[in-house]
Short mmCIF file of C-alpha atoms in Angstrom, two decimals:
data_model
loop_
_atom_site.label_atom_id
_atom_site.label_comp_id
_atom_site.label_asym_id
_atom_site.label_seq_id
_atom_site.Cartn_x
_atom_site.Cartn_y
_atom_site.Cartn_z
CA MET A 1 45.90 11.33 -11.18
CA LYS A 2 47.96 8.45 -9.84
CA SER A 3 50.97 8.64 -7.60
CA ASP A 4 52.65 6.23 -5.22
CA CYS A 5 53.84 9.11 -3.05
CA GLN A 6 51.82 10.92 -0.46
CA GLN A 7 51.15 14.60 -1.05
CA THR A 8 52.83 15.48 2.27
CA THR A 9 56.11 13.83 1.27
CA ALA A 10 56.12 14.43 -2.48
CA CYS A 11 57.80 17.81 -2.22
CA GLN A 12 60.67 16.30 -0.25
CA GLU A 13 61.37 14.03 -3.19
CA ARG A 14 61.75 16.97 -5.60
CA LYS A 15 65.28 17.81 -4.51
CA LYS A 16 66.71 18.27 -8.00
CA ASP A 17 65.96 21.86 -8.96
CA PRO A 18 65.90 22.42 -12.76
CA ILE A 19 66.86 26.08 -12.32
CA GLU A 20 70.03 25.03 -10.52
CA MET A 21 70.76 22.60 -13.36
CA PHE A 22 70.48 25.39 -15.93
CA HIS A 23 72.96 27.51 -14.00
CA SER A 24 75.49 24.67 -13.63
CA GLY A 25 77.27 25.43 -16.91
CA GLN A 26 76.71 21.82 -17.99
CA LEU A 27 74.51 20.70 -20.88
CA VAL A 28 71.03 19.98 -19.49
CA LYS A 29 69.51 17.07 -21.45
CA VAL A 30 65.73 17.20 -21.66
CA CYS A 31 63.05 14.73 -22.80
CA ALA A 32 60.36 16.61 -24.72
CA PRO A 33 56.62 16.46 -24.11
CA MET A 34 55.30 13.83 -26.54
CA VAL A 35 51.63 12.96 -26.85
CA ARG A 36 51.12 9.28 -25.91
CA TYR A 37 54.83 8.68 -25.48
CA SER A 38 56.53 10.71 -22.73
CA LYS A 39 54.56 8.96 -20.00
CA LEU A 40 55.91 7.56 -16.73
CA ALA A 41 57.37 4.33 -18.14
CA PHE A 42 59.31 6.08 -20.91
CA ARG A 43 60.46 8.84 -18.56
CA THR A 44 61.73 6.15 -16.19
CA LEU A 45 63.69 4.58 -19.04
CA VAL A 46 65.39 7.74 -20.35
CA ARG A 47 66.34 8.79 -16.82
CA LYS A 48 68.43 5.59 -16.64
CA TYR A 49 70.38 6.84 -19.66
CA SER A 50 71.52 10.35 -18.64
CA CYS A 51 68.34 12.36 -19.26
CA ASP A 52 68.31 15.21 -16.72
CA LEU A 53 64.76 16.57 -17.00
CA CYS A 54 61.50 15.11 -18.32
CA TYR A 55 58.21 16.60 -19.47
CA THR A 56 54.82 14.89 -19.43
CA PRO A 57 52.79 14.77 -22.63
CA MET A 58 50.69 17.89 -23.23
CA ILE A 59 47.56 17.83 -21.05
CA VAL A 60 44.51 20.02 -21.73
CA ALA A 61 44.21 22.03 -18.51
CA ALA A 62 40.42 22.49 -18.70
CA ASP A 63 39.80 18.73 -18.93
CA PHE A 64 42.36 18.04 -16.21
CA VAL A 65 40.69 20.43 -13.77
CA LYS A 66 37.13 19.27 -14.51
CA SER A 67 37.55 15.51 -14.70
CA THR A 68 38.94 13.04 -12.18
CA LYS A 69 39.02 10.50 -15.00
CA ALA A 70 41.20 12.82 -17.07
CA ARG A 71 43.56 13.35 -14.14
CA ASP A 72 43.92 9.61 -13.55
CA SER A 73 44.54 8.80 -17.21
CA GLU A 74 46.74 11.78 -18.12
CA PHE A 75 49.09 12.13 -15.17
CA THR A 76 50.86 9.27 -13.42
CA THR A 77 54.07 9.66 -11.47
CA ASN A 78 56.16 8.13 -8.67
CA ARG A 79 58.97 9.15 -6.35
CA GLY A 80 61.75 8.46 -8.82
CA ASP A 81 60.08 10.56 -11.52
CA CYS A 82 61.90 13.80 -10.93
CA PRO A 83 62.72 16.43 -11.85
CA LEU A 84 59.42 16.59 -13.71
CA ILE A 85 57.62 19.30 -15.67
CA VAL A 86 53.90 18.95 -16.45
CA GLN A 87 53.00 20.55 -19.77
CA PHE A 88 49.54 22.05 -20.18
CA ALA A 89 47.55 23.33 -23.12
CA ALA A 90 45.65 26.35 -21.81
CA ASN A 91 44.14 29.67 -22.83
CA ASP A 92 42.68 30.72 -19.48
CA ALA A 93 44.85 31.90 -16.58
CA ARG A 94 42.45 30.82 -13.83
CA ILE A 95 42.02 27.29 -15.19
CA LEU A 96 45.76 26.92 -15.70
CA SER A 97 46.39 28.09 -12.12
CA ASP A 98 43.92 25.51 -10.83
CA ALA A 99 45.70 22.78 -12.80
CA ALA A 100 49.09 23.96 -11.51
CA ARG A 101 47.89 23.79 -7.92
CA ILE A 102 46.74 20.21 -8.43
CA VAL A 103 50.12 18.99 -9.75
CA CYS A 104 52.30 21.19 -7.56
CA PRO A 105 52.96 18.55 -4.87
CA TYR A 106 54.07 16.04 -7.50
CA ALA A 107 56.14 18.07 -9.97
CA ASN A 108 58.87 20.67 -10.15
CA GLY A 109 56.87 22.97 -12.37
CA ILE A 110 54.48 23.42 -15.26
CA ASP A 111 55.05 24.41 -18.88
CA ILE A 112 52.60 26.28 -21.11
CA ASN A 113 52.46 24.86 -24.62
CA CYS A 114 52.84 27.80 -26.99
CA GLY A 115 54.23 25.75 -29.87
CA CYS A 116 51.84 22.96 -30.89
CA PRO A 117 50.99 23.57 -34.59
CA GLN A 118 48.19 20.99 -34.84
CA ARG A 119 44.95 22.29 -36.31
CA TRP A 120 42.74 21.19 -33.42
CA ALA A 121 44.96 22.99 -30.88
CA LEU A 122 44.97 26.22 -32.89
CA ALA A 123 41.17 26.03 -33.27
CA GLU A 124 40.81 25.78 -29.48
CA GLY A 125 43.12 28.71 -28.86
CA TYR A 126 45.94 26.49 -27.57
CA GLY A 127 49.49 25.87 -28.69
CA ALA A 128 51.26 27.95 -31.30
CA CYS A 129 48.54 30.59 -31.65
CA LEU A 130 49.64 31.85 -28.21
CA ILE A 131 52.87 33.25 -29.66
CA ASN A 132 50.61 35.93 -31.13
CA ARG A 133 48.99 36.65 -27.76
CA PRO A 134 51.86 37.76 -25.51
CA GLU A 135 49.55 39.49 -23.02
CA LEU A 136 47.63 36.25 -22.42
CA VAL A 137 50.89 34.35 -21.98
CA GLN A 138 52.00 36.98 -19.46
CA ASP A 139 48.70 36.72 -17.59
CA MET A 140 48.92 32.92 -17.36
CA VAL A 141 52.52 33.02 -16.09
CA LYS A 142 51.65 35.73 -13.57
CA GLN A 143 48.54 33.95 -12.25
CA VAL A 144 50.29 30.61 -11.75
CA LYS A 145 53.19 32.22 -9.92
CA HIS A 146 50.71 34.10 -7.73
CA GLN A 147 48.51 31.08 -6.98
CA VAL A 148 51.19 28.45 -6.32
CA GLU A 149 52.80 29.12 -2.96
CA ASP A 150 56.03 27.19 -3.52
CA PRO A 151 58.59 29.77 -4.78
CA ARG A 152 60.68 27.00 -6.36
CA PHE A 153 57.79 25.82 -8.54
CA SER A 154 58.75 26.76 -12.10
CA VAL A 155 56.53 28.20 -14.82
CA SER A 156 58.03 27.86 -18.30
CA ILE A 157 56.83 28.18 -21.88
CA LYS A 158 57.62 26.25 -25.06
CA ILE A 159 57.33 28.26 -28.26
CA ARG A 160 57.86 28.29 -32.00
CA ILE A 161 59.32 31.30 -33.78
CA HIS A 162 57.69 33.97 -35.96
CA ASP A 163 58.73 34.75 -39.51
CA ASP A 164 59.64 38.15 -38.06
CA LEU A 165 62.04 37.19 -35.28
CA THR A 166 61.69 40.56 -33.57
CA ARG A 167 58.15 39.50 -32.60
CA THR A 168 59.52 36.34 -30.98
CA VAL A 169 62.15 38.29 -29.08
CA ASP A 170 59.44 40.71 -27.91
CA LEU A 171 57.26 37.81 -26.72
CA CYS A 172 60.17 36.27 -24.83
CA ARG A 173 61.17 39.55 -23.20
CA LYS A 174 57.59 40.14 -22.06
CA ALA A 175 57.44 36.62 -20.61
CA GLU A 176 60.77 37.17 -18.88
CA ALA A 177 59.53 40.45 -17.37
CA THR A 178 56.52 38.60 -15.97
CA GLY A 179 58.74 36.03 -14.24
CA VAL A 180 58.78 33.02 -16.58
CA SER A 181 61.40 30.54 -15.34
CA TRP A 182 62.82 29.52 -18.72
CA ILE A 183 61.82 29.28 -22.37
CA THR A 184 62.13 26.34 -24.75
CA VAL A 185 62.43 27.39 -28.39
CA HIS A 186 61.56 25.04 -31.23
CA GLY A 187 63.44 26.66 -34.09
CA ARG A 188 60.71 26.50 -36.71
CA THR A 189 57.69 28.64 -37.56
CA VAL A 190 54.14 27.36 -37.12
CA GLU A 191 53.94 26.51 -40.85
CA GLU A 192 57.26 24.65 -40.98
CA ARG A 193 57.36 20.91 -40.38
CA HIS A 194 60.43 19.19 -41.81
CA GLN A 195 62.39 22.22 -42.96
CA PRO A 196 65.81 22.82 -41.38
CA VAL A 197 65.75 24.18 -37.84
CA HIS A 198 66.71 27.86 -37.47
CA TYR A 199 69.40 27.46 -34.81
CA GLU A 200 70.65 30.99 -35.48
CA ALA A 201 67.23 32.28 -34.43
CA ILE A 202 67.48 30.33 -31.17
CA LYS A 203 70.91 31.87 -30.59
CA ILE A 204 69.53 35.40 -31.11
CA ILE A 205 66.71 34.73 -28.66
CA LYS A 206 69.14 33.39 -26.07
CA GLU A 207 71.36 36.46 -26.44
CA SER A 208 68.31 38.70 -25.90
CA LEU A 209 67.39 37.19 -22.52
CA SER A 210 68.83 36.68 -19.05
CA ILE A 211 66.81 33.56 -18.20
CA PRO A 212 67.67 29.99 -19.29
CA VAL A 213 66.75 28.92 -22.83
CA ILE A 214 66.42 25.36 -24.13
CA ALA A 215 67.02 24.59 -27.83
CA ASN A 216 64.67 22.14 -29.54
CA GLY A 217 64.44 20.63 -33.02
CA ASP A 218 65.95 17.75 -35.03
CA ILE A 219 68.54 16.53 -32.53
CA ARG A 220 69.30 12.83 -33.09
CA SER A 221 72.52 12.10 -31.16
CA LEU A 222 74.53 13.27 -28.17
CA LYS A 223 77.08 14.79 -30.54
CA GLU A 224 74.35 16.79 -32.30
CA ALA A 225 73.00 17.87 -28.90
CA GLU A 226 76.41 19.14 -27.86
CA ASN A 227 76.89 20.93 -31.19
CA VAL A 228 73.51 22.68 -30.90
CA TRP A 229 74.29 23.61 -27.30
CA HIS A 230 77.59 25.21 -28.31
CA THR A 231 76.21 26.82 -31.48
CA THR A 232 73.20 28.45 -29.81
CA GLY A 233 74.74 29.23 -26.43
CA THR A 234 71.62 27.83 -24.77
CA ASP A 235 71.43 26.16 -21.37
CA GLY A 236 69.98 22.85 -22.49
CA VAL A 237 68.63 20.84 -25.41
CA MET A 238 65.25 19.14 -25.69
CA VAL A 239 64.81 16.00 -27.78
CA ALA A 240 61.66 14.21 -28.95
CA ARG A 241 61.92 11.80 -31.89
CA GLY A 242 65.64 11.22 -31.34
CA LEU A 243 64.87 9.75 -27.91
CA LEU A 244 61.96 7.70 -29.22
CA GLY A 245 64.32 6.01 -31.66
CA ASN A 246 67.14 5.72 -29.14
CA PRO A 247 66.24 6.26 -25.47
CA ALA A 248 69.94 5.81 -24.60
CA MET A 249 70.96 8.70 -26.88
CA PHE A 250 71.92 11.07 -24.07
CA ALA A 251 74.28 8.43 -22.68
CA GLY A 252 76.23 8.53 -25.95
CA TYR A 253 74.86 5.45 -27.73
CA GLU A 254 74.51 5.79 -31.50
CA GLU A 255 71.70 3.25 -31.61
CA THR A 256 69.53 1.58 -28.98
CA PRO A 257 71.61 -0.96 -27.03
CA LEU A 258 70.05 -4.31 -26.19
CA LYS A 259 70.37 -3.45 -22.50
CA CYS A 260 68.04 -0.50 -23.07
CA ILE A 261 65.45 -2.74 -24.76
CA TRP A 262 65.72 -5.12 -21.83
CA ASP A 263 65.25 -2.21 -19.41
CA TRP A 264 62.17 -1.06 -21.33
CA VAL A 265 60.58 -4.50 -21.06
CA ASP A 266 61.21 -4.60 -17.29
CA ILE A 267 59.92 -1.07 -16.69
CA ALA A 268 56.89 -1.39 -18.95
CA LEU A 269 55.79 -4.69 -17.42
CA GLU A 270 56.33 -3.44 -13.88
CA LEU A 271 54.27 -0.28 -14.49
CA GLY A 272 51.52 -2.04 -16.42
CA THR A 273 52.07 -0.21 -19.72
CA PRO A 274 49.24 -0.92 -22.21
CA TYR A 275 50.28 -3.25 -25.03
CA MET A 276 49.90 -0.73 -27.86
CA CYS A 277 52.26 1.70 -26.13
CA PHE A 278 54.67 -1.06 -25.08
CA HIS A 279 54.89 -2.39 -28.65
CA GLN A 280 55.04 1.03 -30.34
CA HIS A 281 58.03 2.11 -28.26
CA LEU A 282 59.86 -1.09 -29.18
CA MET A 283 59.12 -0.49 -32.86
CA TYR A 284 60.78 2.92 -32.60
CA MET A 285 63.73 1.60 -30.57
CA MET A 286 64.46 -1.27 -32.94
CA GLU A 287 64.14 0.75 -36.16
CA LYS A 288 67.90 0.96 -36.73
CA ILE A 289 68.80 -2.55 -35.60
CA THR A 290 66.29 -4.62 -37.56
CA SER A 291 66.04 -5.55 -41.24
CA ARG A 292 62.96 -4.82 -43.33
CA GLN A 293 61.82 -8.42 -43.01
CA GLU A 294 62.36 -8.41 -39.24
CA LYS A 295 60.34 -5.19 -38.96
CA ARG A 296 57.50 -6.76 -40.92
CA VAL A 297 57.34 -9.69 -38.51
CA PHE A 298 57.87 -7.72 -35.30
CA ASN A 299 55.43 -4.94 -36.15
CA ALA A 300 52.67 -7.50 -36.79
CA LEU A 301 52.92 -9.04 -33.32
CA SER A 302 49.72 -8.61 -31.34
CA SER A 303 50.40 -9.60 -27.73
CA THR A 304 52.92 -8.99 -24.99
CA SER A 305 53.76 -12.69 -24.80
CA ALA A 306 54.47 -12.78 -28.55
CA VAL A 307 56.81 -9.78 -28.23
CA LEU A 308 58.64 -11.34 -25.29
CA ASP A 309 59.05 -14.62 -27.20
CA TYR A 310 60.38 -12.73 -30.22
CA LEU A 311 62.94 -10.81 -28.16
CA THR A 312 64.07 -13.99 -26.43
CA ASP A 313 64.41 -15.91 -29.70
CA HIS A 314 66.18 -13.14 -31.65
CA TYR A 315 68.22 -11.30 -29.06
CA GLY A 316 68.55 -13.67 -26.14
CA ILE A 317 66.73 -11.21 -23.87
CA ASP A 318 65.32 -13.15 -20.95
CA TRP A 319 62.83 -10.94 -19.12
CA THR A 320 62.28 -13.58 -16.42
CA SER A 321 65.80 -13.43 -14.98
#
């Protein structure tokens, strides 16, 4: 685990309380947990463009607790990286509590992934299979809240919905009764991938609870985010692929502005982002503003210097200024 802030001062830097944001009456704009992508550099970028709250990629709690190497590679932060939620994959309350205690000085809260539909996660008892184990979810929420002394430290869950929505409402009410801080609802079932999002289901869940709810699924612009917010009555919206393609989306841009690409280059170079990640993010960002031929050339570039030369030649972006 890497941080440029001392443990004794980190908590003082976490002044923005997500719970207060959710009760502000304003749309809370959230960057989703994305494996490989929602790391420190990308979180730093989207925060410059009106993103209110960021999640880390999903981290397997058992590995995080056991391995210093895992902590150093999976969780990097700094003083400007807040408010921040660390998302864990877990199926054991004690292990999750241990992981929460480790990150507590550096984050505003943790989130339990109860929505990942990937086969490996389900086989390990992580992710979306937890929506069928409400008692385990309750136990994990309860244990973390008991073990972490900071009363402002949040414990949230991110879920998918059941075919029978009454089961989802029951799960959410049980989590609420245990003290979960908020719930993010991806409006698809475990089996659904690209089918339309069930926003009406998210609305029903929100109306069944007293705690904040975040809507998630297929939001690609600020206008869509605002529409989903109004339609569902939720307290915030969470975006994944929409932000990958346009990190300035929450600031109202319809496509990635050149200034945002420039900012990404500066941030990524300053934080030492590995080339593969640096290049992949640019490929996503430039999807809408490049021709097929330009994509073919840009996507084949194999070094940071080649990318910087390309950007300078094609867009006049001078990263040295």
